[in-house]
Amino acid sequence: MAESNVFSFDPLDFGDILSQLLRKETITNINCWYGRIIVSDNIKGEYVYDLNSHSREEIDEFYDVISKLPNRLANRMVISYNEGSPIIDAETEYNDIGRLRVNVIHPCLNGSNYPAISIRKALMKVRITKEDMINSNYISEEILYLIKALIEGGNNIMIAGITGSGKTELLRYIARYIKDNEAIITIEDTREAYLEQNYPNKYVMALKSTEEQGFSELIRACLRQNPRWICVSETRSEEVLDLLNATETGHKLISTIHADSAKAIPSRMVSMAKAKDGSEATRIYKQVYENLDIGIYIYYYSDNSGSHRMIAEICEFYLDETNKTRSHVISEYDFINNKYIYNNIESNKIKQNFIKGRVDTTKLKGVFLNA
């Protein structure tokens, strides 16, 4: 069983090599496996780091650091680390690096002379800009206008993608479109969004889940704080029901989920809800379509030229006039012809939200709305 805690904010000695890597803003994850370093970089993608670019002294220090790091963590957290307690989960933050989540697996479990160490990093600032996103083909200007209008209209949004696709980073960026007078509560198990730091003019409260107070408990409790928006870093399990119930009472939602397309989000949410039987699954499925307005899918892949991400699909969910569930793709990337394809919004609820929110939809006309 993993030991989990937040260790001291005092600087932890990662040695010269790991410290240099951790201070690079584009690097999001570092794995030390079998004495090698595997890096995840937002620009370069995933690659094995060349230790031979360093001196013999620095390399020796690296091996010494990864051998001793687990015991240093265990001592700070006042926990056991041995073959009987072979896994450690810990987290901390540094002003010059960001939030770090460190996972350690004892050598007895990986058949190596070294522990397996994974360091996941979350910067405390928004890394992406409008110009970077458009220039890299991550997004089109038309889609950016659409997302802005959707949030200004108070539509509920779920962001999908695989691990490393940048779901939380997109959540962090598009939260700028939430009106400054609309209260926001973020709920995370590991601090990554930092909306209160990135948007000091907004009313933001950040909640962190624990083993005693999980996502479901925090979602139910935060409703009494009367937020306009609830931002959950990742929807993983049965808390999906609490999120749906919160949207039914008028609260607005932005969250992320693991799914391989925007259209797959409702089915994924129903699966997470763990319905007792078919009738309950049908009820939850309909509840998703009644309360979730938009699904956004981030496509991510890495090749020899680096790491690539793009918003490949946006889908609207709604109930039609006959109360039937409808999924309709309003934006998708055509990988054969290398271009975006846009369709008009069909959901009357989304259109009404634009009107009620007094959203300027001028730039959507002729693209997502009739001219």
PDB file of N, CA and C in Angstrom, residues 105-183:
ATOM      1  N   ILE A 105       8.852   3.550  -6.149  1.00  0.00           N
ATOM      2  CA  ILE A 105       8.617   2.110  -6.018  1.00  0.00           C
ATOM      3  C   ILE A 105       9.931   1.439  -5.647  1.00  0.00           C
ATOM      4  N   HIS A 106       9.926   0.666  -4.599  1.00  0.00           N
ATOM      5  CA  HIS A 106      11.128   0.022  -4.061  1.00  0.00           C
ATOM      6  C   HIS A 106      11.745  -0.943  -5.083  1.00  0.00           C
ATOM      7  N   PRO A 107      13.074  -1.066  -5.086  1.00  0.00           N
ATOM      8  CA  PRO A 107      13.741  -1.985  -6.021  1.00  0.00           C
ATOM      9  C   PRO A 107      13.257  -3.427  -5.927  1.00  0.00           C
ATOM     10  N   CYS A 108      12.716  -3.830  -4.761  1.00  0.00           N
ATOM     11  CA  CYS A 108      12.256  -5.217  -4.619  1.00  0.00           C
ATOM     12  C   CYS A 108      11.101  -5.538  -5.568  1.00  0.00           C
ATOM     13  N   LEU A 109      10.423  -4.490  -6.067  1.00  0.00           N
ATOM     14  CA  LEU A 109       9.282  -4.716  -6.948  1.00  0.00           C
ATOM     15  C   LEU A 109       9.610  -4.565  -8.422  1.00  0.00           C
ATOM     16  N   ASN A 110      10.768  -3.965  -8.747  1.00  0.00           N
ATOM     17  CA  ASN A 110      11.069  -3.760 -10.166  1.00  0.00           C
ATOM     18  C   ASN A 110      12.307  -4.513 -10.638  1.00  0.00           C
ATOM     19  N   GLY A 111      12.866  -5.361  -9.772  1.00  0.00           N
ATOM     20  CA  GLY A 111      13.998  -6.185 -10.181  1.00  0.00           C
ATOM     21  C   GLY A 111      15.220  -5.393 -10.578  1.00  0.00           C
ATOM     22  N   SER A 112      15.472  -4.301  -9.886  1.00  0.00           N
ATOM     23  CA  SER A 112      16.579  -3.423 -10.238  1.00  0.00           C
ATOM     24  C   SER A 112      17.404  -3.102  -9.002  1.00  0.00           C
ATOM     25  N   ASN A 113      18.578  -2.520  -9.229  1.00  0.00           N
ATOM     26  CA  ASN A 113      19.378  -2.032  -8.110  1.00  0.00           C
ATOM     27  C   ASN A 113      18.936  -0.639  -7.665  1.00  0.00           C
ATOM     28  N   TYR A 114      18.034  -0.037  -8.454  1.00  0.00           N
ATOM     29  CA  TYR A 114      17.595   1.332  -8.158  1.00  0.00           C
ATOM     30  C   TYR A 114      16.076   1.375  -7.997  1.00  0.00           C
ATOM     31  N   PRO A 115      15.579   2.283  -7.161  1.00  0.00           N
ATOM     32  CA  PRO A 115      14.131   2.475  -7.072  1.00  0.00           C
ATOM     33  C   PRO A 115      13.604   3.109  -8.348  1.00  0.00           C
ATOM     34  N   ALA A 116      12.328   2.885  -8.634  1.00  0.00           N
ATOM     35  CA  ALA A 116      11.672   3.577  -9.746  1.00  0.00           C
ATOM     36  C   ALA A 116      11.089   4.873  -9.192  1.00  0.00           C
ATOM     37  N   ILE A 117      11.502   5.994  -9.767  1.00  0.00           N
ATOM     38  CA  ILE A 117      11.077   7.308  -9.273  1.00  0.00           C
ATOM     39  C   ILE A 117      10.397   8.072 -10.401  1.00  0.00           C
ATOM     40  N   SER A 118       9.221   8.584 -10.127  1.00  0.00           N
ATOM     41  CA  SER A 118       8.514   9.425 -11.084  1.00  0.00           C
ATOM     42  C   SER A 118       8.241  10.780 -10.429  1.00  0.00           C
ATOM     43  N   ILE A 119       8.633  11.847 -11.115  1.00  0.00           N
ATOM     44  CA  ILE A 119       8.411  13.201 -10.609  1.00  0.00           C
ATOM     45  C   ILE A 119       7.528  13.930 -11.615  1.00  0.00           C
ATOM     46  N   ARG A 120       6.308  14.226 -11.217  1.00  0.00           N
ATOM     47  CA  ARG A 120       5.367  14.952 -12.075  1.00  0.00           C
ATOM     48  C   ARG A 120       5.340  16.408 -11.634  1.00  0.00           C
ATOM     49  N   LYS A 121       5.464  17.306 -12.598  1.00  0.00           N
ATOM     50  CA  LYS A 121       5.574  18.730 -12.280  1.00  0.00           C
ATOM     51  C   LYS A 121       4.390  19.498 -12.841  1.00  0.00           C
ATOM     52  N   ALA A 122       3.859  20.392 -12.033  1.00  0.00           N
ATOM     53  CA  ALA A 122       2.800  21.291 -12.483  1.00  0.00           C
ATOM     54  C   ALA A 122       3.242  22.718 -12.196  1.00  0.00           C
ATOM     55  N   LEU A 123       3.393  23.505 -13.265  1.00  0.00           N
ATOM     56  CA  LEU A 123       3.747  24.907 -13.076  1.00  0.00           C
ATOM     57  C   LEU A 123       2.572  25.660 -12.477  1.00  0.00           C
ATOM     58  N   MET A 124       2.868  26.732 -11.769  1.00  0.00           N
ATOM     59  CA  MET A 124       1.817  27.506 -11.129  1.00  0.00           C
ATOM     60  C   MET A 124       1.274  28.599 -12.033  1.00  0.00           C
ATOM     61  N   LYS A 125       1.715  28.643 -13.290  1.00  0.00           N
ATOM     62  CA  LYS A 125       1.248  29.678 -14.198  1.00  0.00           C
ATOM     63  C   LYS A 125       0.736  29.055 -15.484  1.00  0.00           C
ATOM     64  N   VAL A 126      -0.041  29.846 -16.237  1.00  0.00           N
ATOM     65  CA  VAL A 126      -0.551  29.392 -17.528  1.00  0.00           C
ATOM     66  C   VAL A 126       0.592  29.390 -18.526  1.00  0.00           C
ATOM     67  N   ARG A 127       0.844  28.228 -19.136  1.00  0.00           N
ATOM     68  CA  ARG A 127       1.982  28.106 -20.041  1.00  0.00           C
ATOM     69  C   ARG A 127       1.632  28.436 -21.482  1.00  0.00           C
ATOM     70  N   ILE A 128       0.373  28.250 -21.863  1.00  0.00           N
ATOM     71  CA  ILE A 128       0.008  28.419 -23.258  1.00  0.00           C
ATOM     72  C   ILE A 128      -0.569  29.810 -23.499  1.00  0.00           C
ATOM     73  N   THR A 129      -0.361  30.324 -24.696  1.00  0.00           N
ATOM     74  CA  THR A 129      -0.893  31.620 -25.095  1.00  0.00           C
ATOM     75  C   THR A 129      -1.727  31.448 -26.349  1.00  0.00           C
ATOM     76  N   LYS A 130      -2.552  32.436 -26.631  1.00  0.00           N
ATOM     77  CA  LYS A 130      -3.386  32.392 -27.825  1.00  0.00           C
ATOM     78  C   LYS A 130      -2.519  32.251 -29.076  1.00  0.00           C
ATOM     79  N   GLU A 131      -1.450  33.034 -29.150  1.00  0.00           N
ATOM     80  CA  GLU A 131      -0.582  33.011 -30.327  1.00  0.00           C
ATOM     81  C   GLU A 131       0.082  31.648 -30.501  1.00  0.00           C
ATOM     82  N   ASP A 132       0.592  31.088 -29.401  1.00  0.00           N
ATOM     83  CA  ASP A 132       1.242  29.778 -29.479  1.00  0.00           C
ATOM     84  C   ASP A 132       0.266  28.696 -29.931  1.00  0.00           C
ATOM     85  N   MET A 133      -0.947  28.740 -29.395  1.00  0.00           N
ATOM     86  CA  MET A 133      -1.937  27.723 -29.732  1.00  0.00           C
ATOM     87  C   MET A 133      -2.302  27.778 -31.215  1.00  0.00           C
ATOM     88  N   ILE A 134      -2.519  28.960 -31.729  1.00  0.00           N
ATOM     89  CA  ILE A 134      -2.907  29.100 -33.134  1.00  0.00           C
ATOM     90  C   ILE A 134      -1.742  28.764 -34.052  1.00  0.00           C
ATOM     91  N   ASN A 135      -0.553  29.244 -33.728  1.00  0.00           N
ATOM     92  CA  ASN A 135       0.619  28.997 -34.582  1.00  0.00           C
ATOM     93  C   ASN A 135       1.005  27.524 -34.626  1.00  0.00           C
ATOM     94  N   SER A 136       0.736  26.797 -33.552  1.00  0.00           N
ATOM     95  CA  SER A 136       1.085  25.372 -33.505  1.00  0.00           C
ATOM     96  C   SER A 136      -0.046  24.477 -34.005  1.00  0.00           C
ATOM     97  N   ASN A 137      -1.146  25.081 -34.452  1.00  0.00           N
ATOM     98  CA  ASN A 137      -2.326  24.351 -34.922  1.00  0.00           C
ATOM     99  C   ASN A 137      -3.009  23.582 -33.797  1.00  0.00           C
ATOM    100  N   TYR A 138      -2.764  24.010 -32.579  1.00  0.00           N
ATOM    101  CA  TYR A 138      -3.465  23.407 -31.429  1.00  0.00           C
ATOM    102  C   TYR A 138      -4.942  23.768 -31.466  1.00  0.00           C
ATOM    103  N   ILE A 139      -5.218  24.968 -31.954  1.00  0.00           N
ATOM    104  CA  ILE A 139      -6.590  25.465 -31.988  1.00  0.00           C
ATOM    105  C   ILE A 139      -6.698  26.452 -33.145  1.00  0.00           C
ATOM    106  N   SER A 140      -7.907  26.649 -33.613  1.00  0.00           N
ATOM    107  CA  SER A 140      -8.137  27.691 -34.617  1.00  0.00           C
ATOM    108  C   SER A 140      -8.748  28.895 -33.912  1.00  0.00           C
ATOM    109  N   GLU A 141      -8.659  30.041 -34.574  1.00  0.00           N
ATOM    110  CA  GLU A 141      -9.233  31.251 -33.981  1.00  0.00           C
ATOM    111  C   GLU A 141     -10.748  31.105 -33.834  1.00  0.00           C
ATOM    112  N   GLU A 142     -11.385  30.420 -34.774  1.00  0.00           N
ATOM    113  CA  GLU A 142     -12.833  30.211 -34.703  1.00  0.00           C
ATOM    114  C   GLU A 142     -13.208  29.384 -33.462  1.00  0.00           C
ATOM    115  N   ILE A 143     -12.409  28.339 -33.171  1.00  0.00           N
ATOM    116  CA  ILE A 143     -12.700  27.506 -32.007  1.00  0.00           C
ATOM    117  C   ILE A 143     -12.468  28.278 -30.715  1.00  0.00           C
ATOM    118  N   LEU A 144     -11.452  29.122 -30.703  1.00  0.00           N
ATOM    119  CA  LEU A 144     -11.184  29.929 -29.520  1.00  0.00           C
ATOM    120  C   LEU A 144     -12.351  30.867 -29.232  1.00  0.00           C
ATOM    121  N   TYR A 145     -12.899  31.491 -30.271  1.00  0.00           N
ATOM    122  CA  TYR A 145     -14.081  32.342 -30.096  1.00  0.00           C
ATOM    123  C   TYR A 145     -15.257  31.522 -29.573  1.00  0.00           C
ATOM    124  N   LEU A 146     -15.392  30.292 -30.083  1.00  0.00           N
ATOM    125  CA  LEU A 146     -16.484  29.428 -29.651  1.00  0.00           C
ATOM    126  C   LEU A 146     -16.367  29.110 -28.162  1.00  0.00           C
ATOM    127  N   ILE A 147     -15.196  28.669 -27.726  1.00  0.00           N
ATOM    128  CA  ILE A 147     -15.012  28.315 -26.318  1.00  0.00           C
ATOM    129  C   ILE A 147     -15.251  29.522 -25.418  1.00  0.00           C
ATOM    130  N   LYS A 148     -14.769  30.670 -25.828  1.00  0.00           N
ATOM    131  CA  LYS A 148     -14.983  31.901 -25.056  1.00  0.00           C
ATOM    132  C   LYS A 148     -16.475  32.165 -24.882  1.00  0.00           C
ATOM    133  N   ALA A 149     -17.219  32.053 -25.971  1.00  0.00           N
ATOM    134  CA  ALA A 149     -18.658  32.295 -25.914  1.00  0.00           C
ATOM    135  C   ALA A 149     -19.371  31.248 -25.067  1.00  0.00           C
ATOM    136  N   LEU A 150     -18.940  29.996 -25.167  1.00  0.00           N
ATOM    137  CA  LEU A 150     -19.568  28.927 -24.390  1.00  0.00           C
ATOM    138  C   LEU A 150     -19.423  29.174 -22.888  1.00  0.00           C
ATOM    139  N   ILE A 151     -18.249  29.602 -22.462  1.00  0.00           N
ATOM    140  CA  ILE A 151     -18.030  29.850 -21.048  1.00  0.00           C
ATOM    141  C   ILE A 151     -18.751  31.113 -20.598  1.00  0.00           C
ATOM    142  N   GLU A 152     -18.704  32.155 -21.394  1.00  0.00           N
ATOM    143  CA  GLU A 152     -19.421  33.380 -21.040  1.00  0.00           C
ATOM    144  C   GLU A 152     -20.922  33.112 -20.926  1.00  0.00           C
ATOM    145  N   GLY A 153     -21.423  32.134 -21.678  1.00  0.00           N
ATOM    146  CA  GLY A 153     -22.825  31.760 -21.598  1.00  0.00           C
ATOM    147  C   GLY A 153     -23.144  30.808 -20.462  1.00  0.00           C
ATOM    148  N   GLY A 154     -22.116  30.364 -19.733  1.00  0.00           N
ATOM    149  CA  GLY A 154     -22.342  29.484 -18.590  1.00  0.00           C
ATOM    150  C   GLY A 154     -22.678  28.062 -18.961  1.00  0.00           C
ATOM    151  N   ASN A 155     -22.055  27.545 -20.012  1.00  0.00           N
ATOM    152  CA  ASN A 155     -22.297  26.165 -20.418  1.00  0.00           C
ATOM    153  C   ASN A 155     -21.361  25.208 -19.687  1.00  0.00           C
ATOM    154  N   ASN A 156     -21.849  24.012 -19.398  1.00  0.00           N
ATOM    155  CA  ASN A 156     -21.072  23.009 -18.683  1.00  0.00           C
ATOM    156  C   ASN A 156     -20.178  22.249 -19.664  1.00  0.00           C
ATOM    157  N   ILE A 157     -18.900  22.143 -19.316  1.00  0.00           N
ATOM    158  CA  ILE A 157     -17.893  21.638 -20.260  1.00  0.00           C
ATOM    159  C   ILE A 157     -17.066  20.523 -19.628  1.00  0.00           C
ATOM    160  N   MET A 158     -16.849  19.453 -20.379  1.00  0.00           N
ATOM    161  CA  MET A 158     -15.959  18.369 -19.978  1.00  0.00           C
ATOM    162  C   MET A 158     -14.851  18.248 -21.019  1.00  0.00           C
ATOM    163  N   ILE A 159     -13.596  18.246 -20.549  1.00  0.00           N
ATOM    164  CA  ILE A 159     -12.429  18.168 -21.430  1.00  0.00           C
ATOM    165  C   ILE A 159     -11.868  16.748 -21.373  1.00  0.00           C
ATOM    166  N   ALA A 160     -11.717  16.114 -22.534  1.00  0.00           N
ATOM    167  CA  ALA A 160     -11.266  14.723 -22.601  1.00  0.00           C
ATOM    168  C   ALA A 160      -9.912  14.618 -23.285  1.00  0.00           C
ATOM    169  N   GLY A 161      -9.214  13.541 -22.975  1.00  0.00           N
ATOM    170  CA  GLY A 161      -7.928  13.261 -23.599  1.00  0.00           C
ATOM    171  C   GLY A 161      -7.195  12.209 -22.797  1.00  0.00           C
ATOM    172  N   ILE A 162      -6.076  11.742 -23.328  1.00  0.00           N
ATOM    173  CA  ILE A 162      -5.283  10.749 -22.617  1.00  0.00           C
ATOM    174  C   ILE A 162      -4.360  11.453 -21.628  1.00  0.00           C
ATOM    175  N   THR A 163      -3.674  10.673 -20.804  1.00  0.00           N
ATOM    176  CA  THR A 163      -2.699  11.233 -19.876  1.00  0.00           C
ATOM    177  C   THR A 163      -1.615  11.978 -20.639  1.00  0.00           C
ATOM    178  N   GLY A 164      -1.317  13.204 -20.193  1.00  0.00           N
ATOM    179  CA  GLY A 164      -0.275  13.995 -20.830  1.00  0.00           C
ATOM    180  C   GLY A 164      -0.762  14.871 -21.968  1.00  0.00           C
ATOM    181  N   SER A 165      -2.054  14.827 -22.260  1.00  0.00           N
ATOM    182  CA  SER A 165      -2.579  15.611 -23.382  1.00  0.00           C
ATOM    183  C   SER A 165      -2.759  17.081 -23.041  1.00  0.00           C
ATOM    184  N   GLY A 166      -2.713  17.428 -21.766  1.00  0.00           N
ATOM    185  CA  GLY A 166      -2.831  18.832 -21.381  1.00  0.00           C
ATOM    186  C   GLY A 166      -4.245  19.262 -21.039  1.00  0.00           C
ATOM    187  N   LYS A 167      -5.028  18.352 -20.450  1.00  0.00           N
ATOM    188  CA  LYS A 167      -6.422  18.656 -20.114  1.00  0.00           C
ATOM    189  C   LYS A 167      -6.504  19.764 -19.053  1.00  0.00           C
ATOM    190  N   THR A 168      -5.715  19.616 -17.987  1.00  0.00           N
ATOM    191  CA  THR A 168      -5.745  20.625 -16.924  1.00  0.00           C
ATOM    192  C   THR A 168      -5.192  21.953 -17.418  1.00  0.00           C
ATOM    193  N   GLU A 169      -4.209  21.911 -18.295  1.00  0.00           N
ATOM    194  CA  GLU A 169      -3.647  23.143 -18.841  1.00  0.00           C
ATOM    195  C   GLU A 169      -4.700  23.901 -19.649  1.00  0.00           C
ATOM    196  N   LEU A 170      -5.526  23.177 -20.410  1.00  0.00           N
ATOM    197  CA  LEU A 170      -6.596  23.834 -21.153  1.00  0.00           C
ATOM    198  C   LEU A 170      -7.636  24.398 -20.194  1.00  0.00           C
ATOM    199  N   LEU A 171      -7.990  23.622 -19.166  1.00  0.00           N
ATOM    200  CA  LEU A 171      -8.928  24.126 -18.151  1.00  0.00           C
ATOM    201  C   LEU A 171      -8.409  25.424 -17.556  1.00  0.00           C
ATOM    202  N   ARG A 172      -7.128  25.429 -17.227  1.00  0.00           N
ATOM    203  CA  ARG A 172      -6.511  26.605 -16.623  1.00  0.00           C
ATOM    204  C   ARG A 172      -6.578  27.808 -17.562  1.00  0.00           C
ATOM    205  N   TYR A 173      -6.362  27.565 -18.854  1.00  0.00           N
ATOM    206  CA  TYR A 173      -6.374  28.666 -19.814  1.00  0.00           C
ATOM    207  C   TYR A 173      -7.782  29.221 -20.015  1.00  0.00           C
ATOM    208  N   ILE A 174      -8.758  28.351 -20.272  1.00  0.00           N
ATOM    209  CA  ILE A 174     -10.095  28.840 -20.625  1.00  0.00           C
ATOM    210  C   ILE A 174     -10.841  29.406 -19.425  1.00  0.00           C
ATOM    211  N   ALA A 175     -10.352  29.150 -18.206  1.00  0.00           N
ATOM    212  CA  ALA A 175     -10.978  29.742 -17.018  1.00  0.00           C
ATOM    213  C   ALA A 175     -10.880  31.262 -17.047  1.00  0.00           C
ATOM    214  N   ARG A 176      -9.989  31.828 -17.874  1.00  0.00           N
ATOM    215  CA  ARG A 176      -9.876  33.281 -17.996  1.00  0.00           C
ATOM    216  C   ARG A 176     -11.173  33.893 -18.497  1.00  0.00           C
ATOM    217  N   TYR A 177     -12.000  33.098 -19.194  1.00  0.00           N
ATOM    218  CA  TYR A 177     -13.232  33.623 -19.768  1.00  0.00           C
ATOM    219  C   TYR A 177     -14.388  33.637 -18.773  1.00  0.00           C
ATOM    220  N   ILE A 178     -14.194  33.062 -17.593  1.00  0.00           N
ATOM    221  CA  ILE A 178     -15.209  33.165 -16.545  1.00  0.00           C
ATOM    222  C   ILE A 178     -15.244  34.609 -16.055  1.00  0.00           C
ATOM    223  N   LYS A 179     -16.429  35.149 -15.925  1.00  0.00           N
ATOM    224  CA  LYS A 179     -16.572  36.539 -15.508  1.00  0.00           C
ATOM    225  C   LYS A 179     -15.983  36.744 -14.114  1.00  0.00           C
ATOM    226  N   ASP A 180     -15.356  37.897 -13.917  1.00  0.00           N
ATOM    227  CA  ASP A 180     -14.628  38.167 -12.671  1.00  0.00           C
ATOM    228  C   ASP A 180     -15.531  38.148 -11.446  1.00  0.00           C
ATOM    229  N   ASN A 181     -16.820  38.402 -11.614  1.00  0.00           N
ATOM    230  CA  ASN A 181     -17.718  38.433 -10.449  1.00  0.00           C
ATOM    231  C   ASN A 181     -18.417  37.108 -10.207  1.00  0.00           C
ATOM    232  N   GLU A 182     -18.001  36.049 -10.919  1.00  0.00           N
ATOM    233  CA  GLU A 182     -18.588  34.728 -10.728  1.00  0.00           C
ATOM    234  C   GLU A 182     -17.637  33.857  -9.906  1.00  0.00           C
ATOM    235  N   ALA A 183     -18.067  33.463  -8.719  1.00  0.00           N
ATOM    236  CA  ALA A 183     -17.218  32.716  -7.787  1.00  0.00           C
ATOM    237  C   ALA A 183     -16.879  31.329  -8.334  1.00  0.00           C
TER     238      ALA A 183
END
